[in-house]
Coordinates of C-alpha atoms in Angstrom, one line a residue:
M1 CA 59.1 -125.2 191.5
T2 CA 61.9 -124.2 189.2
D3 CA 65.7 -124.1 189.7
A4 CA 65.9 -120.4 188.8
V5 CA 63.6 -117.5 188.1
V6 CA 65.0 -114.6 186.0
V7 CA 63.3 -111.3 186.4
G8 CA 63.3 -109.4 183.2
A9 CA 63.7 -110.6 179.6
G10 CA 66.3 -108.0 178.4
V11 CA 69.5 -109.2 176.8
N12 CA 71.2 -109.7 180.2
G13 CA 68.3 -111.7 181.6
L14 CA 68.1 -113.9 178.5
V15 CA 71.8 -114.5 178.5
A16 CA 71.7 -115.6 182.1
A17 CA 68.7 -117.9 181.4
N18 CA 70.5 -119.5 178.5
M19 CA 73.6 -120.2 180.5
L20 CA 71.6 -121.8 183.3
A21 CA 69.6 -123.9 180.8
D22 CA 72.9 -125.0 179.2
A23 CA 73.8 -126.3 182.7
G24 CA 70.6 -128.4 182.9
W25 CA 68.7 -126.0 185.2
D26 CA 65.0 -125.6 184.9
V27 CA 64.6 -121.8 184.2
V28 CA 61.6 -119.5 183.8
V29 CA 62.0 -115.9 182.7
C30 CA 59.3 -113.4 183.9
E31 CA 58.9 -110.3 181.7
A32 CA 56.3 -107.5 182.6
A33 CA 56.0 -106.3 179.0
G34 CA 54.1 -108.1 176.3
V35 CA 57.3 -108.9 174.3
P36 CA 60.9 -109.7 175.4
G37 CA 63.9 -107.6 174.7
G38 CA 63.8 -104.8 177.2
A39 CA 66.0 -102.0 175.7
C40 CA 66.7 -104.0 172.6
R41 CA 63.5 -103.9 170.4
S42 CA 62.4 -102.6 167.1
A43 CA 59.0 -101.6 165.6
Q44 CA 57.3 -99.7 162.8
V45 CA 56.6 -96.4 164.6
T46 CA 57.1 -93.8 162.0
A47 CA 55.4 -95.1 158.8
P48 CA 54.4 -98.5 157.3
G49 CA 57.5 -100.4 156.1
F50 CA 60.0 -98.3 158.1
V51 CA 61.6 -100.3 160.9
S52 CA 63.0 -98.3 163.8
D53 CA 65.2 -99.5 166.6
L54 CA 63.5 -98.2 169.7
F55 CA 66.6 -98.2 172.0
S56 CA 70.0 -99.7 171.1
A57 CA 70.7 -99.9 167.3
F58 CA 74.4 -100.5 166.6
H59 CA 76.1 -103.3 168.5
P60 CA 79.9 -103.4 168.5
F61 CA 79.8 -104.8 172.1
A62 CA 77.4 -107.6 171.1
A63 CA 79.5 -108.6 168.1
A64 CA 82.6 -108.9 170.2
S65 CA 81.1 -110.0 173.6
P66 CA 82.6 -113.2 175.0
A67 CA 79.2 -114.0 176.5
L68 CA 77.2 -113.7 173.3
R69 CA 79.8 -115.3 171.1
R70 CA 79.7 -118.4 173.3
L71 CA 75.9 -118.6 172.7
D72 CA 76.4 -118.7 168.9
L73 CA 73.3 -116.6 168.1
P74 CA 73.9 -116.7 164.3
A75 CA 72.9 -120.4 164.6
H76 CA 69.6 -119.2 166.0
G77 CA 68.6 -116.6 163.4
L78 CA 70.8 -113.6 164.1
E79 CA 72.4 -112.0 161.1
W80 CA 74.7 -108.9 161.2
C81 CA 74.6 -106.1 158.7
R82 CA 77.2 -103.4 158.3
A83 CA 77.3 -100.0 156.5
P84 CA 80.1 -99.4 154.0
Q85 CA 81.9 -97.2 156.7
V86 CA 81.6 -97.4 160.4
L87 CA 81.4 -93.8 161.7
A88 CA 81.8 -90.2 160.4
H89 CA 82.3 -87.0 162.3
P90 CA 82.2 -84.0 160.1
T91 CA 83.5 -80.6 161.2
P92 CA 82.3 -77.1 160.3
D93 CA 85.5 -76.5 158.2
G94 CA 84.7 -79.3 155.8
R95 CA 87.0 -82.0 157.2
C96 CA 85.6 -85.4 158.4
A97 CA 87.1 -87.9 160.8
L98 CA 86.1 -91.3 159.3
L99 CA 86.2 -94.6 161.1
S100 CA 86.5 -97.5 158.7
M101 CA 87.1 -101.3 159.2
D102 CA 90.1 -100.6 156.9
P103 CA 92.7 -99.0 159.1
A104 CA 94.4 -97.4 156.1
H105 CA 91.1 -95.6 155.2
T106 CA 90.8 -94.3 158.8
A107 CA 94.4 -93.2 158.7
R108 CA 94.0 -91.2 155.5
S109 CA 91.1 -89.3 157.1
L110 CA 93.2 -88.4 160.1
D111 CA 96.1 -87.2 158.0
D112 CA 93.7 -84.5 156.7
F113 CA 93.7 -83.1 160.2
A114 CA 97.5 -83.3 160.7
A115 CA 100.2 -85.1 158.6
G116 CA 101.6 -88.1 160.5
D117 CA 98.4 -88.8 162.5
G118 CA 97.6 -91.6 160.1
A119 CA 100.8 -93.4 161.1
A120 CA 100.1 -92.8 164.8
W121 CA 96.6 -94.4 164.2
R122 CA 98.1 -97.5 162.6
A123 CA 100.5 -97.8 165.5
L124 CA 97.6 -97.6 167.9
V125 CA 95.7 -100.3 166.0
D126 CA 98.8 -102.5 166.1
R127 CA 99.0 -102.2 169.9
W128 CA 95.3 -103.0 170.2
A129 CA 95.5 -106.4 168.3
P130 CA 97.3 -108.5 171.0
L131 CA 95.3 -106.9 173.8
R132 CA 91.8 -107.5 172.3
E133 CA 90.9 -110.9 173.6
P134 CA 92.4 -110.8 177.1
L135 CA 91.0 -107.2 177.6
L136 CA 87.5 -108.2 176.5
D137 CA 87.6 -111.2 178.8
A138 CA 88.8 -109.1 181.7
L139 CA 86.1 -106.4 181.1
F140 CA 83.1 -108.5 180.1
G141 CA 83.8 -112.2 180.7
A142 CA 85.1 -112.5 184.2
P143 CA 83.8 -111.7 187.7
F144 CA 85.5 -108.9 189.6
P145 CA 88.4 -109.1 190.3
P146 CA 89.2 -110.8 186.9
L147 CA 92.0 -113.0 188.2
R148 CA 92.6 -115.3 185.2
A149 CA 91.7 -112.8 182.5
G150 CA 93.7 -110.2 184.4
L151 CA 96.8 -112.4 184.5
R152 CA 96.4 -113.1 180.7
L153 CA 96.3 -109.3 180.1
A154 CA 99.2 -108.8 182.5
R155 CA 101.3 -111.4 180.6
H156 CA 100.6 -109.6 177.3
L157 CA 101.5 -106.2 178.7
G158 CA 104.3 -106.9 181.1
A159 CA 105.0 -104.9 184.2
A160 CA 106.3 -101.7 182.5
D161 CA 103.5 -101.5 179.9
G162 CA 101.0 -102.6 182.5
L163 CA 101.7 -99.5 184.5
R164 CA 101.4 -97.3 181.4
F165 CA 98.1 -99.0 180.5
A166 CA 96.8 -98.2 184.0
R167 CA 97.8 -94.6 183.5
F168 CA 96.1 -94.5 180.1
A169 CA 92.9 -95.9 181.7
A170 CA 92.7 -92.9 184.0
L171 CA 93.1 -90.3 181.2
G172 CA 90.4 -88.2 179.7
V173 CA 90.1 -88.1 175.9
R174 CA 91.6 -84.7 175.5
R175 CA 94.9 -85.5 177.3
F176 CA 95.2 -88.9 175.6
A177 CA 94.8 -87.4 172.1
E178 CA 97.3 -84.6 172.9
E179 CA 99.8 -87.2 173.8
E180 CA 99.3 -89.5 170.8
F181 CA 98.2 -87.2 167.9
T182 CA 98.9 -83.7 166.5
G183 CA 95.5 -82.9 165.0
E184 CA 92.0 -83.4 166.5
G185 CA 90.6 -86.0 164.1
A186 CA 91.4 -89.0 166.3
A187 CA 90.2 -87.0 169.4
L188 CA 86.8 -86.5 167.7
L189 CA 86.4 -90.3 167.2
F190 CA 87.4 -91.1 170.8
A191 CA 85.4 -88.2 172.4
G192 CA 82.2 -88.9 170.3
N193 CA 82.2 -92.6 171.3
A194 CA 82.9 -91.7 175.0
M195 CA 79.9 -89.4 174.8
H196 CA 77.6 -92.3 173.8
A197 CA 77.7 -92.7 177.6
D198 CA 78.0 -89.7 179.9
L199 CA 81.7 -89.2 179.8
G200 CA 83.0 -85.8 178.4
P201 CA 86.4 -85.3 176.8
E202 CA 88.0 -84.2 180.1
T203 CA 86.3 -86.9 182.3
V204 CA 88.6 -89.5 183.9
G205 CA 88.2 -92.8 182.1
S206 CA 86.7 -91.3 178.9
A207 CA 89.9 -92.2 177.0
L208 CA 89.5 -95.9 177.8
L209 CA 85.8 -96.1 176.8
G210 CA 86.3 -93.9 173.7
W211 CA 89.3 -96.0 172.6
L212 CA 87.6 -99.3 173.3
L213 CA 84.5 -98.4 171.2
T214 CA 86.6 -97.0 168.5
M215 CA 88.9 -100.0 168.3
L216 CA 85.9 -102.4 168.3
G217 CA 84.5 -100.3 165.4
Q218 CA 87.8 -100.7 163.6
D219 CA 87.6 -104.5 164.3
V220 CA 84.0 -105.6 164.0
G221 CA 82.3 -102.4 162.8
F222 CA 79.1 -101.0 164.3
P223 CA 76.9 -103.9 163.1
A224 CA 73.1 -104.0 163.3
P225 CA 70.9 -107.1 163.2
R226 CA 69.1 -107.7 159.9
G227 CA 65.5 -106.8 160.4
G228 CA 65.9 -104.8 163.6
A229 CA 67.5 -104.8 167.0
G230 CA 64.7 -107.1 168.3
Q231 CA 66.4 -110.0 166.4
I232 CA 69.0 -110.2 169.2
P233 CA 66.4 -111.1 172.0
E234 CA 64.5 -113.2 169.5
A235 CA 67.6 -115.4 168.8
L236 CA 68.2 -115.6 172.6
V237 CA 64.5 -116.7 173.2
N238 CA 64.7 -119.3 170.4
R239 CA 67.9 -120.7 171.9
L240 CA 66.4 -120.8 175.4
R241 CA 63.3 -122.6 174.3
E242 CA 65.3 -125.2 172.4
R243 CA 66.9 -126.0 175.8
G244 CA 63.7 -126.2 177.7
G245 CA 63.7 -122.8 179.2
R246 CA 60.4 -120.9 179.5
L247 CA 59.5 -117.3 178.9
R248 CA 56.4 -115.7 180.5
T249 CA 55.5 -112.3 179.1
G250 CA 52.9 -110.0 180.8
A251 CA 54.2 -111.4 184.1
A252 CA 55.2 -108.5 186.2
V253 CA 57.2 -109.4 189.4
H254 CA 55.9 -107.6 192.5
A255 CA 58.4 -108.9 195.0
V256 CA 61.3 -111.3 195.6
E257 CA 60.3 -113.8 198.2
V258 CA 62.9 -113.8 201.0
C259 CA 62.8 -116.3 203.9
G260 CA 65.7 -116.8 206.4
G261 CA 67.9 -114.4 204.5
R262 CA 67.6 -116.4 201.3
A263 CA 65.7 -115.7 198.0
R264 CA 63.1 -118.4 197.6
G265 CA 61.3 -117.2 194.5
V266 CA 59.2 -114.3 193.3
R267 CA 55.7 -113.1 193.8
L268 CA 53.9 -111.8 190.7
A269 CA 51.6 -108.9 190.4
D270 CA 48.6 -111.2 190.2
G271 CA 49.5 -112.7 193.7
S272 CA 50.9 -116.0 192.4
V273 CA 54.3 -117.2 193.6
L274 CA 57.0 -118.9 191.6
P275 CA 59.3 -120.8 193.9
A276 CA 63.0 -121.1 193.0
R277 CA 65.2 -123.9 194.4
R278 CA 68.6 -122.3 193.6
A279 CA 68.5 -118.7 192.4
V280 CA 66.7 -115.6 191.5
I281 CA 68.5 -113.4 188.9
A282 CA 67.3 -109.8 188.6
D283 CA 67.7 -108.0 185.2
V284 CA 66.3 -104.8 186.8
D285 CA 68.0 -101.7 188.0
A286 CA 69.6 -101.8 191.4
V287 CA 67.4 -99.1 192.9
S288 CA 64.2 -100.9 191.9
L289 CA 65.5 -104.3 193.0
Y290 CA 66.6 -103.3 196.5
R291 CA 63.9 -100.8 197.4
N292 CA 60.9 -102.2 195.6
L293 CA 61.4 -106.0 195.0
V294 CA 63.4 -106.9 198.2
G295 CA 62.6 -104.1 200.7
A296 CA 64.5 -102.5 203.5
G297 CA 63.7 -105.3 206.0
H298 CA 65.9 -107.8 204.3
L299 CA 68.9 -105.5 203.6
P300 CA 71.7 -103.8 205.5
A301 CA 71.0 -100.2 206.4
R302 CA 74.3 -99.1 205.1
L303 CA 73.6 -100.6 201.6
L304 CA 70.3 -98.6 201.6
D305 CA 72.2 -95.5 202.6
D306 CA 74.7 -96.0 199.9
L307 CA 71.9 -96.4 197.4
T308 CA 70.8 -92.8 198.1
R309 CA 74.1 -91.8 196.4
F310 CA 73.5 -93.9 193.3
Q311 CA 73.9 -91.7 190.2
W312 CA 71.9 -92.2 187.1
D313 CA 73.4 -91.2 183.7
H314 CA 72.0 -88.4 181.6
A315 CA 68.5 -88.6 180.3
T316 CA 68.0 -89.2 176.5
I317 CA 65.7 -87.9 173.8
K318 CA 65.4 -90.0 170.7
I319 CA 64.0 -89.0 167.3
N320 CA 63.0 -91.6 164.7
W321 CA 62.4 -90.5 161.1
A322 CA 61.0 -92.0 157.9
L323 CA 62.8 -90.2 155.1
S324 CA 61.8 -90.1 151.4
G325 CA 65.4 -90.6 150.4
P326 CA 69.0 -90.8 151.8
I327 CA 70.1 -87.9 154.0
P328 CA 71.5 -85.1 151.7
W329 CA 74.9 -84.7 153.4
A330 CA 77.0 -81.7 152.5
D331 CA 80.0 -84.1 153.0
P332 CA 79.4 -87.2 150.9
R333 CA 81.6 -89.3 153.2
C334 CA 78.8 -89.1 155.8
A335 CA 76.5 -90.9 153.4
Q336 CA 78.6 -94.1 153.6
A337 CA 78.6 -94.3 157.4
G338 CA 76.1 -96.2 159.5
T339 CA 76.7 -93.8 162.4
V340 CA 77.3 -90.0 162.2
H341 CA 78.4 -87.8 165.1
L342 CA 77.2 -84.2 164.9
G343 CA 78.8 -82.1 167.5
G344 CA 81.4 -79.8 165.9
T345 CA 84.9 -79.6 167.2
L346 CA 86.5 -81.1 170.3
D347 CA 86.0 -77.7 172.1
D348 CA 82.3 -77.9 171.1
L349 CA 82.0 -81.4 172.6
S350 CA 83.7 -80.2 175.8
R351 CA 81.2 -77.3 176.0
T352 CA 78.3 -79.6 175.6
A353 CA 79.6 -82.0 178.3
A354 CA 80.2 -79.0 180.7
Q355 CA 76.6 -77.8 180.1
L356 CA 75.2 -81.2 180.9
A357 CA 77.4 -81.5 184.0
R358 CA 75.8 -78.2 185.2
G359 CA 72.3 -79.5 184.6
L360 CA 71.8 -77.3 181.5
V361 CA 70.1 -78.3 178.3
P362 CA 72.9 -78.0 175.7
A363 CA 72.7 -75.0 173.3
D364 CA 74.1 -77.0 170.4
P365 CA 73.5 -80.7 171.2
F366 CA 75.9 -83.5 170.4
C367 CA 73.7 -85.8 168.2
V368 CA 74.4 -89.5 167.5
L369 CA 72.6 -90.3 164.2
G370 CA 72.0 -93.7 162.7
Q371 CA 71.3 -94.4 159.0
M372 CA 69.6 -97.8 159.3
T373 CA 68.7 -98.5 155.7
T374 CA 72.3 -97.6 154.7
T375 CA 73.3 -100.4 157.1
D376 CA 70.5 -102.8 156.5
P377 CA 68.4 -102.4 153.3
T378 CA 65.5 -104.3 154.8
R379 CA 64.7 -101.4 157.2
S380 CA 62.7 -99.3 154.7
P381 CA 61.3 -99.3 151.1
P382 CA 63.8 -99.0 148.3
G383 CA 65.1 -95.5 147.8
T384 CA 64.1 -94.3 151.3
E385 CA 65.9 -94.2 154.6
S386 CA 65.0 -95.2 158.2
A387 CA 67.0 -92.9 160.4
W388 CA 67.2 -91.8 164.0
A389 CA 69.2 -89.5 166.3
Y390 CA 69.5 -89.3 170.0
L391 CA 71.0 -86.7 172.3
H392 CA 71.6 -86.5 176.1
V393 CA 69.9 -84.0 178.3
P394 CA 69.8 -83.5 182.1
Q395 CA 67.5 -85.7 184.1
L396 CA 66.0 -82.6 185.7
P397 CA 67.2 -79.4 183.8
R398 CA 68.3 -76.5 185.9
G399 CA 68.3 -74.2 182.9
D400 CA 68.8 -74.0 179.2
A401 CA 72.1 -73.0 177.6
G402 CA 70.2 -72.4 174.4
G403 CA 68.1 -69.6 175.9
A404 CA 64.7 -71.3 175.3
G405 CA 63.9 -71.2 179.0
I406 CA 63.7 -75.0 179.6
A407 CA 63.9 -75.9 183.3
G408 CA 62.2 -78.3 185.6
P409 CA 60.6 -81.7 184.7
W410 CA 60.4 -82.6 181.1
N411 CA 57.1 -81.8 179.4
D412 CA 55.9 -82.1 175.8
E413 CA 56.8 -78.4 175.0
A414 CA 60.4 -78.7 176.3
V415 CA 60.9 -82.0 174.4
A416 CA 59.6 -80.3 171.2
R417 CA 62.1 -77.5 171.6
V418 CA 65.0 -79.9 171.9
V419 CA 63.8 -81.9 168.9
E420 CA 63.7 -78.7 166.9
R421 CA 67.2 -77.9 168.0
A422 CA 68.5 -81.4 167.0
E423 CA 66.9 -81.1 163.6
R424 CA 68.6 -77.8 163.0
T425 CA 71.9 -79.5 163.8
V426 CA 71.2 -82.2 161.3
S427 CA 70.1 -79.7 158.6
A428 CA 73.2 -77.6 159.1
A429 CA 75.3 -80.7 158.0
A430 CA 72.7 -81.9 155.5
P431 CA 70.9 -79.0 153.8
G432 CA 67.5 -80.2 152.5
F433 CA 67.1 -82.8 155.3
A434 CA 63.8 -81.4 156.5
A435 CA 62.2 -81.7 153.1
R436 CA 62.8 -85.5 153.2
V437 CA 61.1 -86.1 156.5
L438 CA 57.9 -88.1 155.8
A439 CA 57.1 -88.9 159.4
R440 CA 58.7 -88.4 162.8
H441 CA 58.3 -90.3 166.1
V442 CA 59.8 -88.9 169.3
Q443 CA 60.8 -90.8 172.5
S444 CA 61.0 -88.5 175.5
P445 CA 62.8 -89.5 178.7
A446 CA 59.3 -90.4 180.2
D447 CA 58.5 -92.5 177.0
L448 CA 61.8 -94.4 177.4
Q449 CA 61.1 -95.2 181.0
G450 CA 57.5 -96.0 180.2
S451 CA 58.6 -98.6 177.6
D452 CA 61.3 -100.1 179.9
A453 CA 61.4 -99.2 183.6
V454 CA 65.1 -100.0 183.7
L455 CA 65.7 -96.8 181.7
R456 CA 65.0 -94.6 184.8
G457 CA 64.2 -91.1 183.7
G458 CA 65.6 -91.8 180.2
A459 CA 69.0 -93.0 181.5
V460 CA 70.0 -95.7 179.0
H461 CA 73.1 -97.1 180.7
G462 CA 71.8 -98.2 184.1
G463 CA 73.8 -95.5 186.0
T464 CA 76.7 -93.2 185.2
A465 CA 79.7 -94.7 183.5
A466 CA 82.0 -92.5 185.5
L467 CA 84.8 -94.1 187.6
H468 CA 83.1 -93.5 190.9
Q469 CA 80.4 -96.0 189.9
Q470 CA 82.4 -98.7 188.2
L471 CA 84.1 -101.9 189.3
V472 CA 83.7 -102.3 193.1
F473 CA 81.6 -99.1 193.2
R474 CA 78.9 -100.5 191.0
P475 CA 76.1 -100.1 191.9
V476 CA 77.3 -99.1 195.4
P477 CA 80.6 -99.7 197.2
G478 CA 80.9 -103.5 197.5
L479 CA 82.5 -106.5 195.9
G480 CA 81.8 -105.5 192.3
R481 CA 80.1 -108.9 191.9
P482 CA 76.6 -110.1 191.1
E483 CA 76.0 -111.6 194.6
T484 CA 73.8 -109.5 196.9
P485 CA 73.4 -109.5 200.7
V486 CA 70.4 -111.8 200.1
T487 CA 71.7 -115.4 199.5
G488 CA 70.6 -116.8 196.2
L489 CA 69.7 -113.4 194.8
Y490 CA 71.9 -112.0 192.0
L491 CA 72.0 -108.6 190.3
G492 CA 72.4 -109.3 186.6
S493 CA 71.4 -105.9 185.0
M494 CA 73.5 -103.1 183.6
S495 CA 73.4 -101.5 187.0
A496 CA 76.0 -104.2 187.9
H497 CA 79.5 -104.6 186.7
P498 CA 80.5 -104.4 183.8
G499 CA 77.8 -101.9 183.1
G500 CA 75.7 -100.6 180.2
G501 CA 75.7 -101.8 176.6
V502 CA 74.4 -104.8 174.8
H503 CA 77.0 -107.4 175.7
G504 CA 75.3 -109.6 178.2
G505 CA 78.2 -109.3 180.6
P506 CA 76.1 -108.7 183.8
G507 CA 73.7 -111.5 183.0
A508 CA 76.5 -113.9 182.2
L509 CA 78.4 -113.1 185.5
A510 CA 75.2 -113.5 187.5
A511 CA 74.6 -116.9 185.9
R512 CA 78.1 -118.0 186.6
A513 CA 77.9 -116.9 190.2
A514 CA 74.7 -118.9 190.7
L515 CA 76.2 -122.0 189.1
R516 CA 79.3 -121.8 191.3
A517 CA 77.1 -121.4 194.4
A518 CA 75.3 -124.6 193.5
G519 CA 78.6 -126.5 192.9
P520 CA 80.8 -128.6 195.2
F521 CA 82.5 -125.5 196.7
G522 CA 79.2 -123.6 196.9
P523 CA 79.0 -123.6 200.7
V524 CA 82.4 -122.1 201.0
Q525 CA 81.7 -119.5 198.4
R526 CA 78.4 -118.5 200.0
A527 CA 80.0 -118.2 203.4
T528 CA 82.8 -116.1 202.1
V529 CA 80.6 -113.7 200.3
A530 CA 78.2 -113.4 203.3
A531 CA 81.2 -112.6 205.6
L532 CA 82.6 -110.0 203.2
N533 CA 79.2 -108.4 202.8
R534 CA 78.7 -108.2 206.6
R535 CA 82.0 -106.4 206.9
L536 CA 81.3 -104.1 204.0
Y537 CA 77.9 -103.1 205.2
A538 CA 78.5 -103.1 208.9
P539 CA 77.2 -99.9 210.6
S540 CA 79.6 -97.0 210.7
R541 CA 81.5 -96.7 214.0
P542 CA 79.8 -94.2 216.3
T543 CA 83.0 -92.2 216.8
A544 CA 83.4 -91.7 213.0
P545 CA 83.5 -87.9 212.1
A546 CA 80.7 -86.5 210.0
G547 CA 81.6 -85.9 206.4
P548 CA 82.4 -88.2 203.5
G549 CA 80.9 -91.6 204.3
A550 CA 78.6 -90.4 207.0
P551 CA 75.0 -91.5 206.7
T552 CA 72.7 -89.1 204.9
R553 CA 69.1 -89.3 203.7
R554 CA 69.3 -87.8 200.3
E555 CA 67.2 -89.3 197.5
P556 CA 68.1 -89.7 193.8
P557 CA 66.5 -87.3 191.4
T558 CA 62.9 -88.0 190.5
A559 CA 61.9 -89.1 187.1
P560 CA 60.8 -86.6 184.4
S561 CA 57.2 -85.5 184.1
G562 CA 55.1 -88.3 182.8
G563 CA 57.4 -91.0 184.3
T564 CA 57.2 -92.4 187.8
A565 CA 59.6 -91.6 190.6
R566 CA 59.7 -95.3 191.4
P567 CA 59.3 -97.7 188.5
S568 CA 56.7 -100.4 188.6
P569 CA 58.1 -103.3 190.5
G570 CA 59.4 -106.1 188.2
R571 CA 59.0 -104.3 184.9
G572 CA 61.9 -106.2 183.3
R573 CA 64.3 -105.2 180.6

């Protein structure tokens, strides 16, 4: 018998476990894989001596996250590395939007696109500085609604600026950049960062995400852990064990044990049961948790119906390279950046986003490329480079804007065609790149899901980042909180608010909710949440007209070929 069982040893699960252990709880973390980390791992998959990050690689959210900062991971072995410059976005006409931790350097690159844009950039950075802490607390450090953090942010903004900030949060990148800048250099920085998720330049909310990532890059850089992304979960595991917490790898959870409407523990794939006195925290995707681990018999029918509308983000194809030398960029400014965006002009990015929205494989993909040895010299032998690139593709392609005839479930041939297309994009910006490739390792959408079932169909953000699946709409319309309709069960994965990224926010919020429920006001809190959930998931009135909100029986898209339509129960992050 333990106080809490955490399902999944991804960053969110390990953050939750650490916070519960800090409070004196007896905690055990169950991870299906043989190693912890979920989508935050590294390995030598290309050639001996070349370390590749298999999923996440650069971590501005982790460096700034309130949850991770409170855990003081540098004291447990984590060391950050940074490239000389943060990000470069070259354009076909020879210009380059450069993001630097020196705002003056960034400003000079934007003046190359339009005189005066550098001053506009510096003014934007000045406005960011006082908002940074209250905004990060409101987004990542507080349950929804973020009352205290929201009040702090409101005090900084005031009523008039608060309204204007709310308007800004609803803008797409293109409109925001048109209002603030003359040239498109800043728009390229914002749009490229928004497209790390699945938000195109015209999508509502893309300005906020693009601005947030860009400002964090200006502030803390795009750092990478020395030695590989796996150092983040390793530091979390070290810290957890120092506080008496336990980690069980190779321990797949088959079901959450529910009795009398309350989570009582978990049942493992080998049939054994781990009872939990106080809480079960799930660092698994919402669909797997509700459908596979809990089951329809313990959940409101309306929640299950809402789950049929859950939207995954785009699939991902990732290419890892071992290179004989640094990438031979035509623009030398790219050689100094840890991250390079290859996607052309703002119109080109809009075209790519529109093709993805239509279910088409992009003709000229937007590639996010990482130069890991440039950032961390330990990643490969001297004089070489460990690099990667990823690009988004439809979960189930309806067609191919590039004319190669890709359609239907992903197979090896379709993935190979996209990899060839991506390498052509790199070679166009870096002539001679192909000659420096010593070895290549490709991760298809099915490979990503096979390595971590949370990455459903190669979706790396736990569900779309679009507004209709954020805040109180994540993962389904509800309270926007980690509590579920099953008492004592908390959703602490990136399917929950505040969403994807290596910041530990969902895990931290789940742990706080569990601690509050066990506190002196716990009975009141549990009763309030249960009453609200009953109202939210009460059956529709029989007289309600058909149409929006009416029950349907649609299913989310199936996984790519080689994956599974329903991930193995309990395969943690």
